[in-house]
Short mmCIF file of C-alpha atoms in Angstrom, two decimals:
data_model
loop_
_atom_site.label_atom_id
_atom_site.label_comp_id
_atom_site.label_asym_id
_atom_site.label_seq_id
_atom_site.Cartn_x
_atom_site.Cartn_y
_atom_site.Cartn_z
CA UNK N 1 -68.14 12.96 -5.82
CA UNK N 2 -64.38 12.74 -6.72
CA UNK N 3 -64.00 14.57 -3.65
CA UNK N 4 -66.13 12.88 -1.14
CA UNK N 5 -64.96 9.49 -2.52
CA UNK N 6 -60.68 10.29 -1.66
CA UNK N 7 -61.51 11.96 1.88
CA UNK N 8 -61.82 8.73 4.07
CA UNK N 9 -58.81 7.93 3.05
CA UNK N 10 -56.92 10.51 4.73
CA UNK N 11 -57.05 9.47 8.03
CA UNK N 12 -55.61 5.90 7.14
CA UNK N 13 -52.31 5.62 8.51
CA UNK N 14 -52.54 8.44 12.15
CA UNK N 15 -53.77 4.86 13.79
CA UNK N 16 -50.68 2.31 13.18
CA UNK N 17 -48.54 5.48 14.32
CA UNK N 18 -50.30 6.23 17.31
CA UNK N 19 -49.95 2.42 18.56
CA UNK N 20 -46.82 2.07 17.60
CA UNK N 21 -45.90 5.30 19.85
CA UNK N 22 -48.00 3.89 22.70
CA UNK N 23 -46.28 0.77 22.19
CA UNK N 24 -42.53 2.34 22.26
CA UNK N 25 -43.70 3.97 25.76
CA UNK N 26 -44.84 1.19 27.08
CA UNK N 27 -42.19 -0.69 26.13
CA UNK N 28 -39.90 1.59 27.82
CA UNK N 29 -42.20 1.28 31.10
CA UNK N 30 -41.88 -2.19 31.04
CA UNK N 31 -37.84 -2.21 30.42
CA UNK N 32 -37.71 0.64 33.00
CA UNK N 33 -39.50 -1.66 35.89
CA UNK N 34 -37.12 -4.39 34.79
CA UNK N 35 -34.42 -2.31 36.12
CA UNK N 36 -35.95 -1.74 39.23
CA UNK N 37 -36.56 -5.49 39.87
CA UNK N 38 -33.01 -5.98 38.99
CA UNK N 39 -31.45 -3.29 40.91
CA UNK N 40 -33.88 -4.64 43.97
CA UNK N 41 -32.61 -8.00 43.66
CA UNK N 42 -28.74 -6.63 43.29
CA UNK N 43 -29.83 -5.31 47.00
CA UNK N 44 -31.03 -8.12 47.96
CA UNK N 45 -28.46 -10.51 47.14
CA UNK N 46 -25.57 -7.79 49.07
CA UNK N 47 -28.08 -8.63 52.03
CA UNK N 48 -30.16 -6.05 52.44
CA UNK N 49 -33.92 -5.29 51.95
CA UNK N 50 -36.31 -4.50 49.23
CA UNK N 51 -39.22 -2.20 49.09
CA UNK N 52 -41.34 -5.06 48.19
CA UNK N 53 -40.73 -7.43 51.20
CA UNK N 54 -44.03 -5.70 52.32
CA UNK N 55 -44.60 -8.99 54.87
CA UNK N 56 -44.89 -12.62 54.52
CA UNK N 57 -47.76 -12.89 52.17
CA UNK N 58 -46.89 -9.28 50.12
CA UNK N 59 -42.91 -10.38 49.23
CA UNK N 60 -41.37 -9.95 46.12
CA UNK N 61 -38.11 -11.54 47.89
CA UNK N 62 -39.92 -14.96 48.42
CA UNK N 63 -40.69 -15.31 44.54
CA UNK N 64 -37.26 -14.21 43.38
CA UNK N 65 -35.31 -16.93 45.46
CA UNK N 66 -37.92 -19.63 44.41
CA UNK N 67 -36.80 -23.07 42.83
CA UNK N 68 -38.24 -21.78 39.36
CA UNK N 69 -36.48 -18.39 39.19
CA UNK N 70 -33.30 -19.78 40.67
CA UNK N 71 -33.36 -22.41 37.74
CA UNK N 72 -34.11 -19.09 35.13
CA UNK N 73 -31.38 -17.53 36.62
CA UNK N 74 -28.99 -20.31 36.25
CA UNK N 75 -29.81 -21.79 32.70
CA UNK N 76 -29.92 -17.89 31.01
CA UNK N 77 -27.11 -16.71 33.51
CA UNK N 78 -29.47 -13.45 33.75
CA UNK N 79 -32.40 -13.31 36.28
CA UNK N 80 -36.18 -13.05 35.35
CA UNK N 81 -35.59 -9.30 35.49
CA UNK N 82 -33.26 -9.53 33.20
CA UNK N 83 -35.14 -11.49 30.74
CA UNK N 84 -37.97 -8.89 31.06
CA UNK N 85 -36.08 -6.59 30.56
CA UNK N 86 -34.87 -8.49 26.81
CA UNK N 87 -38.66 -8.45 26.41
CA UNK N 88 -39.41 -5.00 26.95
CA UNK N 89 -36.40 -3.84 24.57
CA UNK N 90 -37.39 -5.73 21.62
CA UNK N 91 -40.41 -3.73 22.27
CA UNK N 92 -39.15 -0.57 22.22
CA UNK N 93 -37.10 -1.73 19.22
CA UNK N 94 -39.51 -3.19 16.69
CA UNK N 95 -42.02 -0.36 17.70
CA UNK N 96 -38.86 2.00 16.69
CA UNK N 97 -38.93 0.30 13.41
CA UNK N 98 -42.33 0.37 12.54
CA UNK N 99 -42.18 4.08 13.17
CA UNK N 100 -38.77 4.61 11.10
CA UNK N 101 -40.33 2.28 8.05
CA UNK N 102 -43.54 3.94 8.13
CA UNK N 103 -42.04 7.69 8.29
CA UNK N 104 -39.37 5.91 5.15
CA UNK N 105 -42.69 4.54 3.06
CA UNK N 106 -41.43 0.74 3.34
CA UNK N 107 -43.88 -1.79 4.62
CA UNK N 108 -44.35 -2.17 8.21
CA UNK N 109 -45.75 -5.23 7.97
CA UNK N 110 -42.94 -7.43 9.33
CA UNK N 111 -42.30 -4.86 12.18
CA UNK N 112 -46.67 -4.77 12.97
CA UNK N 113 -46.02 -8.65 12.84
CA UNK N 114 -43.38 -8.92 14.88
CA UNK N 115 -45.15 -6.88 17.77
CA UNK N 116 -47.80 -9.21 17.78
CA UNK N 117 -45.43 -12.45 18.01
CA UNK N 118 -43.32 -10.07 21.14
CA UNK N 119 -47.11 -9.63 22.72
CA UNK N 120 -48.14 -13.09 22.44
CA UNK N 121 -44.69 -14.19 23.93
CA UNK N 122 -45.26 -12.00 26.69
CA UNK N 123 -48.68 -13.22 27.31
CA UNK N 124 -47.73 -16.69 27.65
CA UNK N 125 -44.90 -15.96 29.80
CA UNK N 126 -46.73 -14.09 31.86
CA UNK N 127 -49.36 -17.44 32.32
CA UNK N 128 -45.49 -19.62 33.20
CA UNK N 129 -44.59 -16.89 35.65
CA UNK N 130 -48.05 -16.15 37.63
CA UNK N 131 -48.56 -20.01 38.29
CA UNK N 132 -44.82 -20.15 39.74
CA UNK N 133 -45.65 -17.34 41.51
CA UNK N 134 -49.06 -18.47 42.84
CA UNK N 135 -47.10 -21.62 44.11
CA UNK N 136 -44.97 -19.48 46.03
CA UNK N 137 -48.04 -18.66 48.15
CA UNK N 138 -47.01 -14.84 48.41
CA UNK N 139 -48.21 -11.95 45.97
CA UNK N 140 -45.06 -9.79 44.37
CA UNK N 141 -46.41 -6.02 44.09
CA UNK N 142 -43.67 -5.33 40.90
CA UNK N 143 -44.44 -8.40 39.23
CA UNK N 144 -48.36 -7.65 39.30
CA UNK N 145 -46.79 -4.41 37.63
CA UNK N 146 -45.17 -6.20 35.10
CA UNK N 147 -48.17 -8.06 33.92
CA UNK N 148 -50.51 -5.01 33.55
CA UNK N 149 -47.76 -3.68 31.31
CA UNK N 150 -47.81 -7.00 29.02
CA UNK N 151 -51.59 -7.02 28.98
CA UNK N 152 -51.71 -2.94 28.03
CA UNK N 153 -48.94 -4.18 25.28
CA UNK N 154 -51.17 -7.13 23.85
CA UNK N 155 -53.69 -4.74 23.39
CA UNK N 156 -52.39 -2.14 21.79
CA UNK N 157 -50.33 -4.72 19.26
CA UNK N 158 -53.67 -6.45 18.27
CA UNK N 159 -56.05 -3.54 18.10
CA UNK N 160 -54.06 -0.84 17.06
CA UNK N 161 -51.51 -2.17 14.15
CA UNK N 162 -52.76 -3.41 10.77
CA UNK N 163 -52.48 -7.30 10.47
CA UNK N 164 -51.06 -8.11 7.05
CA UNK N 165 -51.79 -12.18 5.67
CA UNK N 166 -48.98 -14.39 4.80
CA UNK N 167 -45.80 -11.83 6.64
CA UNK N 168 -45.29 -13.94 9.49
CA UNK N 169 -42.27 -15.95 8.42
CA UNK N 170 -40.51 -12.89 7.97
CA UNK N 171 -41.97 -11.17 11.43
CA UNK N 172 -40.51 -14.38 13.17
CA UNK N 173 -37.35 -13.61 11.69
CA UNK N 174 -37.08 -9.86 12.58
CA UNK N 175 -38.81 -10.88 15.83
CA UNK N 176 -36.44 -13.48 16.66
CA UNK N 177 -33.33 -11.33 15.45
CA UNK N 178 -34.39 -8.57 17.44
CA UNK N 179 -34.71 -10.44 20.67
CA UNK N 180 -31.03 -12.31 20.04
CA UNK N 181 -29.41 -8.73 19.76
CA UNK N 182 -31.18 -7.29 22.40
CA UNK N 183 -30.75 -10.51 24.65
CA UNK N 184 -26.48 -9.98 23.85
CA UNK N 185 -27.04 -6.45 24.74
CA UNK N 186 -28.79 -7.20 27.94
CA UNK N 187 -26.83 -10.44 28.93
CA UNK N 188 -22.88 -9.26 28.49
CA UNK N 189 -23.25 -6.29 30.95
CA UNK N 190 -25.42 -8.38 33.09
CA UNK N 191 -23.26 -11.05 33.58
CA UNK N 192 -20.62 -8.19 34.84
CA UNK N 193 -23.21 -6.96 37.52
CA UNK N 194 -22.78 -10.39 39.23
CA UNK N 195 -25.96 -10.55 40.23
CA UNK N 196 -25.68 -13.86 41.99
CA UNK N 197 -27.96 -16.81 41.68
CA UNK N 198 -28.32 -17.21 45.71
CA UNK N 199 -25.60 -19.23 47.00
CA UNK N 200 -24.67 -19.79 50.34
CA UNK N 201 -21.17 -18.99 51.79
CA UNK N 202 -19.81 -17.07 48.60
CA UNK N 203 -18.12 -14.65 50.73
CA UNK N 204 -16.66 -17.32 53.37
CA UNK N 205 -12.80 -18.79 52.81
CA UNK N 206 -12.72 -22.70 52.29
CA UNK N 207 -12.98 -24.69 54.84
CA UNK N 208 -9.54 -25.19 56.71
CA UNK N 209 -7.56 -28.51 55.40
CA UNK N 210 -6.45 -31.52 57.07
CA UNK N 211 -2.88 -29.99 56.57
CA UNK N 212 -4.04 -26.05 57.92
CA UNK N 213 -5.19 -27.43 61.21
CA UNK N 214 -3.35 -28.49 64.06
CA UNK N 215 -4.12 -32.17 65.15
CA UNK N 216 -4.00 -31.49 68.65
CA UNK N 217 -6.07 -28.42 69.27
CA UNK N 218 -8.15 -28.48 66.21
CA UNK N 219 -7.14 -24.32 65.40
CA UNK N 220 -6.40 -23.29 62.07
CA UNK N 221 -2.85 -22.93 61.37
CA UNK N 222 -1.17 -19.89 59.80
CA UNK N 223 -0.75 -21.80 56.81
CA UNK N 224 -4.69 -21.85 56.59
CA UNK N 225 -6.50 -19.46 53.91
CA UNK N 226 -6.95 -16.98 54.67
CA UNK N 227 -3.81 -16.84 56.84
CA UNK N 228 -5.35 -14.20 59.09
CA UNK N 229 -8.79 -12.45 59.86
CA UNK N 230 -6.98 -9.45 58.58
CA UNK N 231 -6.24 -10.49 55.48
CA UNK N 232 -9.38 -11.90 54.98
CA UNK N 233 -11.26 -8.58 55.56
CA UNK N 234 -8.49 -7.30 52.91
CA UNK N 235 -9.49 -9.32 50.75
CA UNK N 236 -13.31 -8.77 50.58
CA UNK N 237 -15.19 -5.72 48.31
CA UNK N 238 -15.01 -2.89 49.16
CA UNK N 239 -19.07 -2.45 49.93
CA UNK N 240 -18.44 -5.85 52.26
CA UNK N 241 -15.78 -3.98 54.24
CA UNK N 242 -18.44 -1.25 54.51
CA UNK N 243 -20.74 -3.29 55.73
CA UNK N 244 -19.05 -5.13 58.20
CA UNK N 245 -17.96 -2.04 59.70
CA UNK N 246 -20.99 -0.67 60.10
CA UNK N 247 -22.77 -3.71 61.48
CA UNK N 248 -19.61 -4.22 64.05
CA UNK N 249 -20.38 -0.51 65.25
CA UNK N 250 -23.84 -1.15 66.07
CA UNK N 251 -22.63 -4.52 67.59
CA UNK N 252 -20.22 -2.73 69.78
CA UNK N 253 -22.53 -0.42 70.78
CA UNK N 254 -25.75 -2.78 72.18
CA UNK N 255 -25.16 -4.04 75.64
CA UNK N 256 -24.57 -7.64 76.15
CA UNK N 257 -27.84 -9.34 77.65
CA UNK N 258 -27.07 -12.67 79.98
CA UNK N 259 -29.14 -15.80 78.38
CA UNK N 260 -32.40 -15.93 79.32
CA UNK N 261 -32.89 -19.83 79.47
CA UNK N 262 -30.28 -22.84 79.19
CA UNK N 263 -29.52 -24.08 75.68
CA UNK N 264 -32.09 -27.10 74.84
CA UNK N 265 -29.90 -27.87 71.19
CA UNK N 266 -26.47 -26.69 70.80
CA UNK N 267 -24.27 -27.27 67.90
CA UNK N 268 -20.70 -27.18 69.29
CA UNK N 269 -19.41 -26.70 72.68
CA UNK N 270 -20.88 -24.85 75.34
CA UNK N 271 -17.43 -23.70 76.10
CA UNK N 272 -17.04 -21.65 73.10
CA UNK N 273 -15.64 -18.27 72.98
CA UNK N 274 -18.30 -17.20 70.21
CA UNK N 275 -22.25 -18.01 71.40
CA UNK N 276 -24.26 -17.23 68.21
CA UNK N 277 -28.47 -17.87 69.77
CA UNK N 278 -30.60 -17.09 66.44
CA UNK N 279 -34.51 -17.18 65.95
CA UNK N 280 -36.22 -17.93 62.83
CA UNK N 281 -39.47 -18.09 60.93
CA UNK N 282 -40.00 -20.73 58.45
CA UNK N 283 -41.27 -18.50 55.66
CA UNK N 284 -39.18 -15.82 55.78
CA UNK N 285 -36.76 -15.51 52.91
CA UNK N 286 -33.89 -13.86 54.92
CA UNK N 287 -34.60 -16.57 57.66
CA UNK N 288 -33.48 -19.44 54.80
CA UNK N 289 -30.55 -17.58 53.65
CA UNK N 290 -29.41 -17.27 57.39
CA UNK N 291 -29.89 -21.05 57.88
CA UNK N 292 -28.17 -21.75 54.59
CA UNK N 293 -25.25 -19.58 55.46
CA UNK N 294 -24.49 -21.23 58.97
CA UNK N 295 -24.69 -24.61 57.69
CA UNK N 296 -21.78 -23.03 55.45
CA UNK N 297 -19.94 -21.12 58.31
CA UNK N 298 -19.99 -24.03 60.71
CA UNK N 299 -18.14 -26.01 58.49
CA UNK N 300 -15.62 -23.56 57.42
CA UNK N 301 -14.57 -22.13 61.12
CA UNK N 302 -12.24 -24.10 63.56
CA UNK N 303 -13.70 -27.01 65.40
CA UNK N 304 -14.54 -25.83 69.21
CA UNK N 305 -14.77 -21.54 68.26
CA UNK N 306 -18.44 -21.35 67.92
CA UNK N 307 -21.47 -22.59 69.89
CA UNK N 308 -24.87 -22.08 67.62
CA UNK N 309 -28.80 -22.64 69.25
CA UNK N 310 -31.35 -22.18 67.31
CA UNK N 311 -34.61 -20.92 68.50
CA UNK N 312 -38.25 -20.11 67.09
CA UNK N 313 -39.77 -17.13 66.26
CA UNK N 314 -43.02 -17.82 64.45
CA UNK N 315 -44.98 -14.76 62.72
CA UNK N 316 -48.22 -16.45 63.57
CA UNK N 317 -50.52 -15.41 66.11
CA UNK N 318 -51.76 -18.57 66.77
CA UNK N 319 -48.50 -19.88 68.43
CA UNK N 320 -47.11 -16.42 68.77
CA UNK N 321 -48.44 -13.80 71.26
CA UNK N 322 -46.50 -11.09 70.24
CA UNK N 323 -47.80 -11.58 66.64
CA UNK N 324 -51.25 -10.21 65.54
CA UNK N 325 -53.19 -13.32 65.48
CA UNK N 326 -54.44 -13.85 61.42
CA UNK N 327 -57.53 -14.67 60.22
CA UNK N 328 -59.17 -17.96 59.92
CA UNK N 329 -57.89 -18.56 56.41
CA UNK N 330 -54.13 -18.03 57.53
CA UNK N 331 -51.87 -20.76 56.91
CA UNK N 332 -50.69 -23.16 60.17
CA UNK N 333 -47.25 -24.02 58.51
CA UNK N 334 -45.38 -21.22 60.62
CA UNK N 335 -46.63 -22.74 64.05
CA UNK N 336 -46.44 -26.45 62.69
CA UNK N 337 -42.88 -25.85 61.74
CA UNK N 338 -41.70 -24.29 64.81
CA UNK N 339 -43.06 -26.76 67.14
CA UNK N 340 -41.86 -29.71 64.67
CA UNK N 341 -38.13 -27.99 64.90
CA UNK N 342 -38.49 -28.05 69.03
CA UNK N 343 -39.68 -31.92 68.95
CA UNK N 344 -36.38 -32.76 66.67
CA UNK N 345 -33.83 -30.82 69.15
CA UNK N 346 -33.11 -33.92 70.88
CA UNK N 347 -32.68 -36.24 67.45
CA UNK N 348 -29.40 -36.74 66.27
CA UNK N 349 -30.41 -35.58 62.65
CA UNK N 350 -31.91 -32.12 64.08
CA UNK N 351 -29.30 -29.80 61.92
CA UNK N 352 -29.61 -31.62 58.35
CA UNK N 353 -33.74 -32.15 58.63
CA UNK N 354 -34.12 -28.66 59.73
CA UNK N 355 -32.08 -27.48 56.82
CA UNK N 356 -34.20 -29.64 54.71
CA UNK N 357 -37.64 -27.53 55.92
CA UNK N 358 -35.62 -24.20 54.83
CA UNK N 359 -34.70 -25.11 51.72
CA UNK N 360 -38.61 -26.55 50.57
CA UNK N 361 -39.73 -22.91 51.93
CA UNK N 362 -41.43 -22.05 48.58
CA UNK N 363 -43.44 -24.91 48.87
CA UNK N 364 -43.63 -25.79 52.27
CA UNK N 365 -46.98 -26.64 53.75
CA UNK N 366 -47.97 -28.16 57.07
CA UNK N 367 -47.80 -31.61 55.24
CA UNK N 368 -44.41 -30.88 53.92
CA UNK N 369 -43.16 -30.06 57.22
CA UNK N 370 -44.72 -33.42 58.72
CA UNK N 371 -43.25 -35.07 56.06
CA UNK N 372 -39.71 -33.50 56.22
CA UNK N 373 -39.45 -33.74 60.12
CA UNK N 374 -40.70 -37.06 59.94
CA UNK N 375 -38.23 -38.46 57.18
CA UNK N 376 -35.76 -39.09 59.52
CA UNK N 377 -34.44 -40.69 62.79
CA UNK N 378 -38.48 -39.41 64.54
CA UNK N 379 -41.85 -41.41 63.38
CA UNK N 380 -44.62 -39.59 62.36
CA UNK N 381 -46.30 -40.91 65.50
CA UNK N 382 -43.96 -39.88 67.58
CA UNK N 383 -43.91 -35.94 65.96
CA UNK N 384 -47.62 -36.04 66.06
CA UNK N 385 -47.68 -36.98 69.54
CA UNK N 386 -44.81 -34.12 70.48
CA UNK N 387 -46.81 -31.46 68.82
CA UNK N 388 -49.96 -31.45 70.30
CA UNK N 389 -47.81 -31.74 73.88
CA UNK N 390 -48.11 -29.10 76.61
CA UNK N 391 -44.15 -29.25 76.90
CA UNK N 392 -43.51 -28.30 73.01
CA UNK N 393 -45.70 -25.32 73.28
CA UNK N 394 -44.02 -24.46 77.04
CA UNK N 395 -40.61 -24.63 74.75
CA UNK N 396 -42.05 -22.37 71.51
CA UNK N 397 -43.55 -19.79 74.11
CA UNK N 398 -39.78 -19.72 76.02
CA UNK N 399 -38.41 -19.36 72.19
CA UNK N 400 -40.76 -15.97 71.64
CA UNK N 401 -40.31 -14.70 75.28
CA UNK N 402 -36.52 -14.82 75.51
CA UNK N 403 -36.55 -13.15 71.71
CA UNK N 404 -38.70 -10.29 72.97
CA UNK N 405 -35.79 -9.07 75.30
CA UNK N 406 -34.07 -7.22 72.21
CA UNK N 407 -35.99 -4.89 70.37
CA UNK N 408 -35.47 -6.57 67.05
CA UNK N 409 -37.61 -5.25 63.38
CA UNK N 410 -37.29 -8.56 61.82
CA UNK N 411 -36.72 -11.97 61.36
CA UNK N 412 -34.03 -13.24 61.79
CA UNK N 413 -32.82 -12.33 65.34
CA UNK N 414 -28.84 -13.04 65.20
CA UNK N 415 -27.59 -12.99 69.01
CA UNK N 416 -23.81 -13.22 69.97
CA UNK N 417 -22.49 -13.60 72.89
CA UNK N 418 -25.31 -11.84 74.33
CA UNK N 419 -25.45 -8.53 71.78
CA UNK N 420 -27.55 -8.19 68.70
CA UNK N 421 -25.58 -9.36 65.82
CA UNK N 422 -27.14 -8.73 61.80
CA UNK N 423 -27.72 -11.88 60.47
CA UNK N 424 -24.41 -11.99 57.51
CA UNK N 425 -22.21 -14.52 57.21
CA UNK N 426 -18.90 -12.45 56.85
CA UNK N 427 -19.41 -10.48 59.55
CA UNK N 428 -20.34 -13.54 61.60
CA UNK N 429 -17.19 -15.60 60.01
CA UNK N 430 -15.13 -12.18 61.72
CA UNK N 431 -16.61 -12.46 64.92
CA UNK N 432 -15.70 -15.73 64.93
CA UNK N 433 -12.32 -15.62 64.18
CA UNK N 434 -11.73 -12.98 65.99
CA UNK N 435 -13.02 -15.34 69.04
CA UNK N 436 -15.95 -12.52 69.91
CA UNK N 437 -13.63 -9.41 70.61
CA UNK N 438 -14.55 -6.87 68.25
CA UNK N 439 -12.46 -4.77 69.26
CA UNK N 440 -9.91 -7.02 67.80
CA UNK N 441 -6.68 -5.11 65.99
CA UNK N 442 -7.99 -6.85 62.59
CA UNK N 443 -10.95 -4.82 62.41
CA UNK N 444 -8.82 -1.69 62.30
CA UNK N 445 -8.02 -2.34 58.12
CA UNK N 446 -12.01 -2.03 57.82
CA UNK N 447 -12.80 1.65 56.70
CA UNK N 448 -15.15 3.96 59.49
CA UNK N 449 -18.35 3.30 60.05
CA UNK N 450 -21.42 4.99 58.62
CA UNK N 451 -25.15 4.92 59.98
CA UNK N 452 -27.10 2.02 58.90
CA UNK N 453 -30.32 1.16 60.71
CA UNK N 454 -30.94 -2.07 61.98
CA UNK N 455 -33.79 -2.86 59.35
CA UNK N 456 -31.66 -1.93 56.65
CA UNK N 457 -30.22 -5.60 56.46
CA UNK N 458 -32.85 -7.63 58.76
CA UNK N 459 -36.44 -8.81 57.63
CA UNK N 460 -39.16 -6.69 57.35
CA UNK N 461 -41.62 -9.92 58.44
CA UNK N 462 -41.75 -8.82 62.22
#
């Protein structure tokens, strides 16, 4: 009987150690698909493009550049990634305790505890995050990821490690003391990555002062900063200088194309020595940062050296014939924006209400658009009436045919002077002041060239 009676208890403690080892691997899954996120948005923010930007409604790009992340990013100073990363590393770290106590004979009661506080914070953050994503209107493949991992994680914590009454206040303690190193740990190297929150024109000079330009021809004086395109390429990083190398080699090498129809809205004069002719989509993520950046450059170039005309590109098959046309579910907002964008190119507030429809792009709908185009010098009568017109439509289907002369992979489609230009601001600020040569001495500080296809730094929405 003696014997019988001690042999269950054998067995006892192989279950807490098992979970807590599942736990410290998943824990390292999670941190290691933290990483990736991170080092996908470190590519994204240097301008080029993820493996995730699948298309318009698979885009991890879309949810990382919404209001609500941009917010995370700025009040933590680390992005979501980052903060799931914290998460997954207090993880691996209390399951490394529960494993080191256990193996010591101490209680592992705070450490068991303290799991289950780390899973139920991950749960609920994972209920904050999948709403903000949801109102994004796009589905992000890694974040999907990312919440299988927290769900496997609750799981394991609740079913697998033995719940002790009455340790909590000291499992909040470890819990919370965990997380605050881990979040130090996490947020000081971080910060050094620079992983930018997404601001426009970080790369451009400031604007030229009253006292850098000359009151009779409006050019930048030498006095401006920078006081030449030279030492302005100088002064950028290093992977900049790359880049703008490359992308002035494949500019140098495409053969200039004459316009294909007469400017309908130009910003500047038509007399400029730098043309820039640029299509866009009003859901695509790299089409927003373009707009945002030329609202920067235009104001931070000398008056009369740059022309821009902006054109429509819709990925909608409704308005769009060279799109595949979508089901009957598909959102209108592409099509409704673009033609809304065409009715406004004669109002004298075209530039600031189309910059208003790019930046409500995570929540832009067709009655945000009619609201946004319609909050300004135009009625809603009158828009209403100019988008169901025969001539709005003639204009959107001369936007898509004239764009369908390059043999662009993306949205946006930058066009200077004729050539096919990628869509970044520096290398568009160069061009510029450079007045379009790019063969311009300057250019010869940059280092050589290296291969870079054109989708490497366009969208992948086309």
């Amino acid at each position: 009987m003696s014997s019988k009676s001690s042999s269950p208890k054998a067995p006892a403690t192989p279950a807490p150690s098992k979970a807590a080892v599942a736990l410290l691997v998943l824990g390292v899954a999670a941190s290691a698909l933290s990483i990736f996120q991170w080092s996908q948005l470190l590519t994204l923010r240097a301008g080029g493009a993820t493996v995730c930007g699948v298309s318009d409604t698979v885009n991890c790009e879309t949810v990382w550049n919404s209001p609500f992340a941009t917010r995370l990013h700025e009040l933590f100073g680390i992005p979501v990634a980052g903060l799931g990363l914290v998460w997954g590393l207090t993880v691996v770290a209390l399951s490394a305790v529960f494993l080191a106590r256990e193996r010591s004979g101490k209680s592992v009661a705070p450490a068991s505890q303290g799991l289950k506080l780390t899973a139920l914070a991950g749960v609920a953050s994972v209920f904050v995050f999948a709403f903000a994503s949801y109102q994004t209107g796009v589905v992000c493949p890694t974040c999907l990821g990312t919440y299988a991992l927290v769900a496997l994680i609750a799981g394991v914590a609740f079913k697998g490690l033995p719940s002790v009454a009455g340790e909590w206040g000291p499992a909040l303690g470890w819990t919370v003391g965990a997380t605050v190193l881990v979040f130090v740990a996490v947020a000081l190297p971080g910060r050094s990555l620079s992983t930018p929150a997404p601001k426009a024109g970080a790369l451009l000079p400031p604007a030229p002062t009253e006292a850098s330009v000359n009151a009779t021809t409006g050019a930048a004086s030498a006095n401006s900063s920078p006081a030449s395109l030279e030492a302005y390429l100088k002064g950028l990083p290093m992977d900049q200088q790359q880049f703008i190398s490359n992308a002035l080699a494949m500019y140098r090498r495409d053969t200039p194309k004459p316009a294909a129809a007469p400017a309908r809205r130009l910003y500047g004069p038509a007399t400029a020595p730098v043309k820039i002719v640029e299509w866009t989509d009003s859901k695509c993520p790299h089409c927003k940062s373009l707009v945002e950046e030329l609202a920067v450059l235009k104001k931070r170039v000398p008056e009369g050296k740059l022309s821009l005309e902006a054109r429509q590109f819709p990925l909608d098959g409704a308005c769009n014939p060279a799109m595949q046309r979508r089901g009957p579910d598909a959102p209108t907002v592409r099509c409704v924006a673009a033609k809304a964008q065409i009715c406004l190119e004669g109002a004298s507030d075209f530039w600031e209400l189309r910059e208003k429809l790019f930046a409500a792009q995570a929540m832009l709908d067709t009655e945000r658009v009619m609201e946004i185009a319609s909050s300004g010098s135009m009625s809603r009568s009158q828009l209403e009436s100019c988008l169901a017109s025969a001539d709005t439509a003639a204009k959107l289907q001369e936007d898509t045919s004239y764009a369908l002369r390059y043999h662009f992979t993306g949205t946006p489609l930058v066009v200077v002077n004729g050539r096919q230009a990628l869509p970044s601001a520096p290398f568009l600020y160069a061009l510029v002041m450079a007045e379009g040569n790019p063969s311009a001495p300057a250019f010869d500080v940059l280092p050589p060239p290296r291969a870079m296809p054109m989708d490497d730094h366009a969208g992948h929405n086309h």
